[in-house]
Amino acid sequence: MNQDPFAELKKRQREMWASFAPTAMFTTPVAGHLVKFAQVAPGEAVLDVGTGTGVVALTAARAGARVTALDLTPALLEEARANARIAGLEDIVWTEGDAEQLPYADASFDVVLSQFGHMFAPRPEITIAEMRRVLKPGGRIAVATWPPEHLIGCMFALIGRYSPPPPAGASPPPQWGNPATVKERLGAHFDPPFFERGIMAFPALSIEHYRHFMERSIGPMQKLVESLATEPEKLATLRDEFAALVAPYYSDNVVRQDYLLTRAQAR
Ligand SMILES: C[S@@+](CC[C@H](N)C(=O)[O-])C[C@H]1O[C@@H](n2cnc3c(N)ncnc32)[C@H](O)[C@@H]1O
């Protein structure tokens, strides 16, 4: 019997994120920022949670760390392994698994990283306790998340308005982009966090190009559009709302996606 009340949600996530690989072109520079912000040093044992195609894991390995990376989605781990082969970084350990149930011994890592990954696990208190459990005493966590007040946070809220409600008890991912909430969630396990902000530049020939890309490669948007195939008027309204949301963030052929970085040391 499966004890996880969110098993169904995680099954959907696994299917949903399988189309994500083309987006990694744009998350690659953020990985550079995150690994530098985390102060990853040669020889450190690093875990990347929600690694996707491995952009953070490979960046940390290039900085000389001994890297383990975990993700829910096997299709993305295949891409990650291929990326590691291209980069000649064959020592990274890739694990299929869940941020809420990390398959590692206590105190295994010097640094735990997550770039737009751990925020999708439904129970923040369990996820953060797991990330702390596998950290050595004095180790550090560093994560990148989408603030609720900026484009991607608002986009998730828009998707939510057109979708069936999530299962009771599942926390909205962009809450992880609110510094006050992050501080509170880390409070029991970590010293007060440091924050930094950045902008992920997403090249696009038009807002419509951006929307096409999101509808093909961002699972939650892709699944929503598929679900509205028989409701063309609703789909058209969603697309209008999407374009209005993106417009203030689009100029000079770039969509600006603001993100938040958090770093904290384990108590
Ligand atoms: C937006 S992608 C980010 C991927 C990568 N870190 C990057 O920045 O390119 C979100 C990733 O989180 C993973 N994910 C979602 N829920 C997860 C969970 N509960 N445990 C582990 N990974 C999860 C997805 O499979 C997906 O690879």
PDB file of N, CA, C and O in Angstrom, residues 170-226:
ATOM      1  N   ALA A 170      -1.622  20.644  -0.376  1.00  0.00           N
ATOM      2  CA  ALA A 170      -0.480  20.890  -1.273  1.00  0.00           C
ATOM      3  C   ALA A 170      -0.212  22.396  -1.283  1.00  0.00           C
ATOM      4  O   ALA A 170      -1.097  23.190  -1.590  1.00  0.00           O
ATOM      5  N   SER A 171       1.017  22.774  -0.977  1.00  0.00           N
ATOM      6  CA  SER A 171       1.364  24.187  -0.876  1.00  0.00           C
ATOM      7  C   SER A 171       1.667  24.767  -2.265  1.00  0.00           C
ATOM      8  O   SER A 171       2.348  24.114  -3.061  1.00  0.00           O
ATOM      9  N   PRO A 172       1.196  26.001  -2.576  1.00  0.00           N
ATOM     10  CA  PRO A 172       1.499  26.593  -3.893  1.00  0.00           C
ATOM     11  C   PRO A 172       3.003  26.837  -4.054  1.00  0.00           C
ATOM     12  O   PRO A 172       3.614  27.495  -3.195  1.00  0.00           O
ATOM     13  N   PRO A 173       3.633  26.342  -5.129  1.00  0.00           N
ATOM     14  CA  PRO A 173       5.088  26.476  -5.297  1.00  0.00           C
ATOM     15  C   PRO A 173       5.633  27.893  -5.140  1.00  0.00           C
ATOM     16  O   PRO A 173       6.665  28.077  -4.483  1.00  0.00           O
ATOM     17  N   PRO A 174       4.976  28.964  -5.697  1.00  0.00           N
ATOM     18  CA  PRO A 174       5.607  30.292  -5.592  1.00  0.00           C
ATOM     19  C   PRO A 174       5.685  30.862  -4.180  1.00  0.00           C
ATOM     20  O   PRO A 174       6.375  31.856  -3.963  1.00  0.00           O
ATOM     21  N   GLN A 175       5.023  30.229  -3.193  1.00  0.00           N
ATOM     22  CA  GLN A 175       5.222  30.699  -1.807  1.00  0.00           C
ATOM     23  C   GLN A 175       6.698  30.628  -1.424  1.00  0.00           C
ATOM     24  O   GLN A 175       7.178  31.364  -0.564  1.00  0.00           O
ATOM     25  N   TRP A 176       7.443  29.723  -2.104  1.00  0.00           N
ATOM     26  CA  TRP A 176       8.879  29.590  -1.844  1.00  0.00           C
ATOM     27  C   TRP A 176       9.663  30.804  -2.349  1.00  0.00           C
ATOM     28  O   TRP A 176      10.876  30.896  -2.155  1.00  0.00           O
ATOM     29  N   GLY A 177       8.994  31.715  -3.047  1.00  0.00           N
ATOM     30  CA  GLY A 177       9.685  32.912  -3.546  1.00  0.00           C
ATOM     31  C   GLY A 177       9.433  34.127  -2.678  1.00  0.00           C
ATOM     32  O   GLY A 177       9.849  35.234  -3.031  1.00  0.00           O
ATOM     33  N   ASN A 178       8.768  33.957  -1.545  1.00  0.00           N
ATOM     34  CA  ASN A 178       8.490  35.058  -0.626  1.00  0.00           C
ATOM     35  C   ASN A 178       9.504  34.991   0.531  1.00  0.00           C
ATOM     36  O   ASN A 178       9.466  34.042   1.321  1.00  0.00           O
ATOM     37  N   PRO A 179      10.419  35.979   0.643  1.00  0.00           N
ATOM     38  CA  PRO A 179      11.478  35.890   1.658  1.00  0.00           C
ATOM     39  C   PRO A 179      10.951  35.660   3.074  1.00  0.00           C
ATOM     40  O   PRO A 179      11.562  34.905   3.831  1.00  0.00           O
ATOM     41  N   ALA A 180       9.815  36.295   3.429  1.00  0.00           N
ATOM     42  CA  ALA A 180       9.291  36.113   4.793  1.00  0.00           C
ATOM     43  C   ALA A 180       8.880  34.659   5.016  1.00  0.00           C
ATOM     44  O   ALA A 180       9.158  34.066   6.077  1.00  0.00           O
ATOM     45  N   THR A 181       8.235  34.057   4.011  1.00  0.00           N
ATOM     46  CA  THR A 181       7.815  32.651   4.113  1.00  0.00           C
ATOM     47  C   THR A 181       9.050  31.736   4.178  1.00  0.00           C
ATOM     48  O   THR A 181       9.103  30.795   4.978  1.00  0.00           O
ATOM     49  N   VAL A 182      10.041  32.039   3.334  1.00  0.00           N
ATOM     50  CA  VAL A 182      11.260  31.213   3.315  1.00  0.00           C
ATOM     51  C   VAL A 182      11.926  31.249   4.691  1.00  0.00           C
ATOM     52  O   VAL A 182      12.303  30.212   5.248  1.00  0.00           O
ATOM     53  N   LYS A 183      12.023  32.462   5.264  1.00  0.00           N
ATOM     54  CA  LYS A 183      12.648  32.645   6.577  1.00  0.00           C
ATOM     55  C   LYS A 183      11.935  31.785   7.630  1.00  0.00           C
ATOM     56  O   LYS A 183      12.565  31.102   8.436  1.00  0.00           O
ATOM     57  N   GLU A 184      10.620  31.822   7.563  1.00  0.00           N
ATOM     58  CA  GLU A 184       9.823  31.062   8.534  1.00  0.00           C
ATOM     59  C   GLU A 184      10.034  29.551   8.341  1.00  0.00           C
ATOM     60  O   GLU A 184      10.222  28.813   9.302  1.00  0.00           O
ATOM     61  N   ARG A 185      10.038  29.114   7.068  1.00  0.00           N
ATOM     62  CA  ARG A 185      10.182  27.672   6.808  1.00  0.00           C
ATOM     63  C   ARG A 185      11.559  27.145   7.195  1.00  0.00           C
ATOM     64  O   ARG A 185      11.704  26.004   7.614  1.00  0.00           O
ATOM     65  N   LEU A 186      12.592  27.988   7.028  1.00  0.00           N
ATOM     66  CA  LEU A 186      13.946  27.538   7.360  1.00  0.00           C
ATOM     67  C   LEU A 186      14.226  27.653   8.850  1.00  0.00           C
ATOM     68  O   LEU A 186      15.150  27.019   9.371  1.00  0.00           O
ATOM     69  N   GLY A 187      13.410  28.477   9.529  1.00  0.00           N
ATOM     70  CA  GLY A 187      13.678  28.897  10.906  1.00  0.00           C
ATOM     71  C   GLY A 187      14.082  27.808  11.865  1.00  0.00           C
ATOM     72  O   GLY A 187      15.033  27.986  12.630  1.00  0.00           O
ATOM     73  N   ALA A 188      13.403  26.671  11.833  1.00  0.00           N
ATOM     74  CA  ALA A 188      13.648  25.634  12.838  1.00  0.00           C
ATOM     75  C   ALA A 188      14.983  24.919  12.613  1.00  0.00           C
ATOM     76  O   ALA A 188      15.510  24.298  13.530  1.00  0.00           O
ATOM     77  N   HIS A 189      15.509  24.984  11.400  1.00  0.00           N
ATOM     78  CA  HIS A 189      16.661  24.138  11.056  1.00  0.00           C
ATOM     79  C   HIS A 189      17.933  24.912  10.692  1.00  0.00           C
ATOM     80  O   HIS A 189      19.008  24.335  10.642  1.00  0.00           O
ATOM     81  N   PHE A 190      17.768  26.207  10.332  1.00  0.00           N
ATOM     82  CA  PHE A 190      18.900  26.943   9.744  1.00  0.00           C
ATOM     83  C   PHE A 190      19.076  28.299  10.418  1.00  0.00           C
ATOM     84  O   PHE A 190      18.139  28.853  10.990  1.00  0.00           O
ATOM     85  N   ASP A 191      20.297  28.851  10.293  1.00  0.00           N
ATOM     86  CA  ASP A 191      20.527  30.243  10.694  1.00  0.00           C
ATOM     87  C   ASP A 191      19.737  31.160   9.746  1.00  0.00           C
ATOM     88  O   ASP A 191      19.322  30.710   8.673  1.00  0.00           O
ATOM     89  N   PRO A 192      19.568  32.447  10.102  1.00  0.00           N
ATOM     90  CA  PRO A 192      18.816  33.347   9.209  1.00  0.00           C
ATOM     91  C   PRO A 192      19.409  33.359   7.792  1.00  0.00           C
ATOM     92  O   PRO A 192      20.633  33.407   7.629  1.00  0.00           O
ATOM     93  N   PRO A 193      18.558  33.307   6.773  1.00  0.00           N
ATOM     94  CA  PRO A 193      19.045  33.190   5.395  1.00  0.00           C
ATOM     95  C   PRO A 193      19.545  34.507   4.786  1.00  0.00           C
ATOM     96  O   PRO A 193      19.176  35.580   5.234  1.00  0.00           O
ATOM     97  N   PHE A 194      20.379  34.378   3.750  1.00  0.00           N
ATOM     98  CA  PHE A 194      20.768  35.503   2.884  1.00  0.00           C
ATOM     99  C   PHE A 194      19.969  35.378   1.596  1.00  0.00           C
ATOM    100  O   PHE A 194      19.739  34.269   1.115  1.00  0.00           O
ATOM    101  N   PHE A 195      19.623  36.535   1.022  1.00  0.00           N
ATOM    102  CA  PHE A 195      18.862  36.531  -0.233  1.00  0.00           C
ATOM    103  C   PHE A 195      19.615  37.309  -1.306  1.00  0.00           C
ATOM    104  O   PHE A 195      20.376  38.226  -1.011  1.00  0.00           O
ATOM    105  N   GLU A 196      19.374  36.930  -2.548  1.00  0.00           N
ATOM    106  CA  GLU A 196      19.869  37.693  -3.694  1.00  0.00           C
ATOM    107  C   GLU A 196      18.824  37.516  -4.799  1.00  0.00           C
ATOM    108  O   GLU A 196      18.107  36.512  -4.804  1.00  0.00           O
ATOM    109  N   ARG A 197      18.762  38.480  -5.713  1.00  0.00           N
ATOM    110  CA  ARG A 197      17.790  38.356  -6.812  1.00  0.00           C
ATOM    111  C   ARG A 197      18.494  38.341  -8.150  1.00  0.00           C
ATOM    112  O   ARG A 197      19.647  38.793  -8.260  1.00  0.00           O
ATOM    113  N   GLY A 198      17.828  37.816  -9.146  1.00  0.00           N
ATOM    114  CA  GLY A 198      18.389  37.808 -10.497  1.00  0.00           C
ATOM    115  C   GLY A 198      17.273  37.761 -11.513  1.00  0.00           C
ATOM    116  O   GLY A 198      16.098  37.600 -11.172  1.00  0.00           O
ATOM    117  N   ILE A 199      17.657  37.913 -12.779  1.00  0.00           N
ATOM    118  CA  ILE A 199      16.674  37.874 -13.868  1.00  0.00           C
ATOM    119  C   ILE A 199      17.112  36.836 -14.884  1.00  0.00           C
ATOM    120  O   ILE A 199      18.243  36.880 -15.380  1.00  0.00           O
ATOM    121  N   MET A 200      16.230  35.886 -15.155  1.00  0.00           N
ATOM    122  CA  MET A 200      16.488  34.906 -16.204  1.00  0.00           C
ATOM    123  C   MET A 200      15.997  35.513 -17.515  1.00  0.00           C
ATOM    124  O   MET A 200      14.820  35.842 -17.642  1.00  0.00           O
ATOM    125  N   ALA A 201      16.909  35.670 -18.475  1.00  0.00           N
ATOM    126  CA  ALA A 201      16.555  36.294 -19.759  1.00  0.00           C
ATOM    127  C   ALA A 201      16.072  35.207 -20.714  1.00  0.00           C
ATOM    128  O   ALA A 201      16.778  34.232 -20.961  1.00  0.00           O
ATOM    129  N   PHE A 202      14.880  35.399 -21.237  1.00  0.00           N
ATOM    130  CA  PHE A 202      14.279  34.386 -22.102  1.00  0.00           C
ATOM    131  C   PHE A 202      14.075  35.002 -23.485  1.00  0.00           C
ATOM    132  O   PHE A 202      13.109  35.730 -23.721  1.00  0.00           O
ATOM    133  N   PRO A 203      14.976  34.746 -24.453  1.00  0.00           N
ATOM    134  CA  PRO A 203      14.834  35.357 -25.774  1.00  0.00           C
ATOM    135  C   PRO A 203      13.544  34.907 -26.466  1.00  0.00           C
ATOM    136  O   PRO A 203      13.202  33.725 -26.402  1.00  0.00           O
ATOM    137  N   ALA A 204      12.834  35.850 -27.077  1.00  0.00           N
ATOM    138  CA  ALA A 204      11.592  35.498 -27.780  1.00  0.00           C
ATOM    139  C   ALA A 204      11.322  36.533 -28.865  1.00  0.00           C
ATOM    140  O   ALA A 204      11.414  37.738 -28.614  1.00  0.00           O
ATOM    141  N   LEU A 205      10.982  36.066 -30.065  1.00  0.00           N
ATOM    142  CA  LEU A 205      10.733  36.978 -31.191  1.00  0.00           C
ATOM    143  C   LEU A 205       9.427  37.743 -31.024  1.00  0.00           C
ATOM    144  O   LEU A 205       9.225  38.764 -31.676  1.00  0.00           O
ATOM    145  N   SER A 206       8.520  37.223 -30.193  1.00  0.00           N
ATOM    146  CA  SER A 206       7.256  37.911 -29.907  1.00  0.00           C
ATOM    147  C   SER A 206       6.684  37.250 -28.654  1.00  0.00           C
ATOM    148  O   SER A 206       7.138  36.162 -28.254  1.00  0.00           O
ATOM    149  N   ILE A 207       5.674  37.894 -28.086  1.00  0.00           N
ATOM    150  CA  ILE A 207       5.015  37.272 -26.929  1.00  0.00           C
ATOM    151  C   ILE A 207       4.366  35.958 -27.356  1.00  0.00           C
ATOM    152  O   ILE A 207       4.342  34.983 -26.601  1.00  0.00           O
ATOM    153  N   GLU A 208       3.900  35.915 -28.609  1.00  0.00           N
ATOM    154  CA  GLU A 208       3.293  34.668 -29.115  1.00  0.00           C
ATOM    155  C   GLU A 208       4.337  33.544 -29.207  1.00  0.00           C
ATOM    156  O   GLU A 208       4.044  32.381 -28.927  1.00  0.00           O
ATOM    157  N   HIS A 209       5.568  33.894 -29.602  1.00  0.00           N
ATOM    158  CA  HIS A 209       6.636  32.877 -29.620  1.00  0.00           C
ATOM    159  C   HIS A 209       6.862  32.325 -28.210  1.00  0.00           C
ATOM    160  O   HIS A 209       7.028  31.126 -28.005  1.00  0.00           O
ATOM    161  N   TYR A 210       6.902  33.250 -27.254  1.00  0.00           N
ATOM    162  CA  TYR A 210       7.106  32.840 -25.854  1.00  0.00           C
ATOM    163  C   TYR A 210       5.975  31.897 -25.423  1.00  0.00           C
ATOM    164  O   TYR A 210       6.217  30.845 -24.833  1.00  0.00           O
ATOM    165  N   ARG A 211       4.745  32.286 -25.746  1.00  0.00           N
ATOM    166  CA  ARG A 211       3.589  31.452 -25.362  1.00  0.00           C
ATOM    167  C   ARG A 211       3.676  30.072 -26.023  1.00  0.00           C
ATOM    168  O   ARG A 211       3.456  29.045 -25.366  1.00  0.00           O
ATOM    169  N   HIS A 212       4.032  30.036 -27.304  1.00  0.00           N
ATOM    170  CA  HIS A 212       4.173  28.736 -27.993  1.00  0.00           C
ATOM    171  C   HIS A 212       5.173  27.857 -27.252  1.00  0.00           C
ATOM    172  O   HIS A 212       4.938  26.672 -27.041  1.00  0.00           O
ATOM    173  N   PHE A 213       6.302  28.451 -26.889  1.00  0.00           N
ATOM    174  CA  PHE A 213       7.334  27.679 -26.195  1.00  0.00           C
ATOM    175  C   PHE A 213       6.788  27.146 -24.869  1.00  0.00           C
ATOM    176  O   PHE A 213       6.937  25.954 -24.550  1.00  0.00           O
ATOM    177  N   MET A 214       6.148  28.035 -24.101  1.00  0.00           N
ATOM    178  CA  MET A 214       5.635  27.622 -22.778  1.00  0.00           C
ATOM    179  C   MET A 214       4.583  26.514 -22.930  1.00  0.00           C
ATOM    180  O   MET A 214       4.527  25.595 -22.118  1.00  0.00           O
ATOM    181  N   GLU A 215       3.773  26.595 -23.967  1.00  0.00           N
ATOM    182  CA  GLU A 215       2.710  25.590 -24.155  1.00  0.00           C
ATOM    183  C   GLU A 215       3.282  24.235 -24.565  1.00  0.00           C
ATOM    184  O   GLU A 215       2.619  23.211 -24.439  1.00  0.00           O
ATOM    185  N   ARG A 216       4.517  24.237 -25.060  1.00  0.00           N
ATOM    186  CA  ARG A 216       5.117  22.960 -25.467  1.00  0.00           C
ATOM    187  C   ARG A 216       6.066  22.387 -24.417  1.00  0.00           C
ATOM    188  O   ARG A 216       6.190  21.169 -24.310  1.00  0.00           O
ATOM    189  N   SER A 217       6.715  23.260 -23.650  1.00  0.00           N
ATOM    190  CA  SER A 217       7.818  22.775 -22.804  1.00  0.00           C
ATOM    191  C   SER A 217       7.654  23.007 -21.306  1.00  0.00           C
ATOM    192  O   SER A 217       8.478  22.529 -20.521  1.00  0.00           O
ATOM    193  N   ILE A 218       6.646  23.760 -20.899  1.00  0.00           N
ATOM    194  CA  ILE A 218       6.417  23.935 -19.459  1.00  0.00           C
ATOM    195  C   ILE A 218       5.183  23.110 -19.111  1.00  0.00           C
ATOM    196  O   ILE A 218       4.042  23.487 -19.418  1.00  0.00           O
ATOM    197  N   GLY A 219       5.443  21.956 -18.470  1.00  0.00           N
ATOM    198  CA  GLY A 219       4.405  20.950 -18.236  1.00  0.00           C
ATOM    199  C   GLY A 219       3.067  21.487 -17.741  1.00  0.00           C
ATOM    200  O   GLY A 219       2.024  21.156 -18.313  1.00  0.00           O
ATOM    201  N   PRO A 220       3.049  22.319 -16.669  1.00  0.00           N
ATOM    202  CA  PRO A 220       1.748  22.769 -16.161  1.00  0.00           C
ATOM    203  C   PRO A 220       0.950  23.547 -17.204  1.00  0.00           C
ATOM    204  O   PRO A 220      -0.275  23.397 -17.311  1.00  0.00           O
ATOM    205  N   MET A 221       1.651  24.349 -18.026  1.00  0.00           N
ATOM    206  CA  MET A 221       0.972  25.125 -19.081  1.00  0.00           C
ATOM    207  C   MET A 221       0.535  24.176 -20.207  1.00  0.00           C
ATOM    208  O   MET A 221      -0.584  24.269 -20.731  1.00  0.00           O
ATOM    209  N   GLN A 222       1.420  23.255 -20.550  1.00  0.00           N
ATOM    210  CA  GLN A 222       1.122  22.284 -21.619  1.00  0.00           C
ATOM    211  C   GLN A 222      -0.128  21.468 -21.272  1.00  0.00           C
ATOM    212  O   GLN A 222      -1.045  21.334 -22.085  1.00  0.00           O
ATOM    213  N   LYS A 223      -0.161  20.951 -20.035  1.00  0.00           N
ATOM    214  CA  LYS A 223      -1.297  20.111 -19.631  1.00  0.00           C
ATOM    215  C   LYS A 223      -2.589  20.925 -19.601  1.00  0.00           C
ATOM    216  O   LYS A 223      -3.657  20.439 -19.977  1.00  0.00           O
ATOM    217  N   LEU A 224      -2.501  22.190 -19.145  1.00  0.00           N
ATOM    218  CA  LEU A 224      -3.700  23.027 -19.095  1.00  0.00           C
ATOM    219  C   LEU A 224      -4.252  23.258 -20.506  1.00  0.00           C
ATOM    220  O   LEU A 224      -5.460  23.097 -20.752  1.00  0.00           O
ATOM    221  N   VAL A 225      -3.374  23.607 -21.431  1.00  0.00           N
ATOM    222  CA  VAL A 225      -3.820  23.880 -22.806  1.00  0.00           C
ATOM    223  C   VAL A 225      -4.429  22.605 -23.412  1.00  0.00           C
ATOM    224  O   VAL A 225      -5.483  22.660 -24.067  1.00  0.00           O
ATOM    225  N   GLU A 226      -3.806  21.464 -23.159  1.00  0.00           N
ATOM    226  CA  GLU A 226      -4.380  20.188 -23.653  1.00  0.00           C
ATOM    227  C   GLU A 226      -5.781  19.975 -23.078  1.00  0.00           C
ATOM    228  O   GLU A 226      -6.700  19.546 -23.773  1.00  0.00           O
TER     229      GLU A 226
END
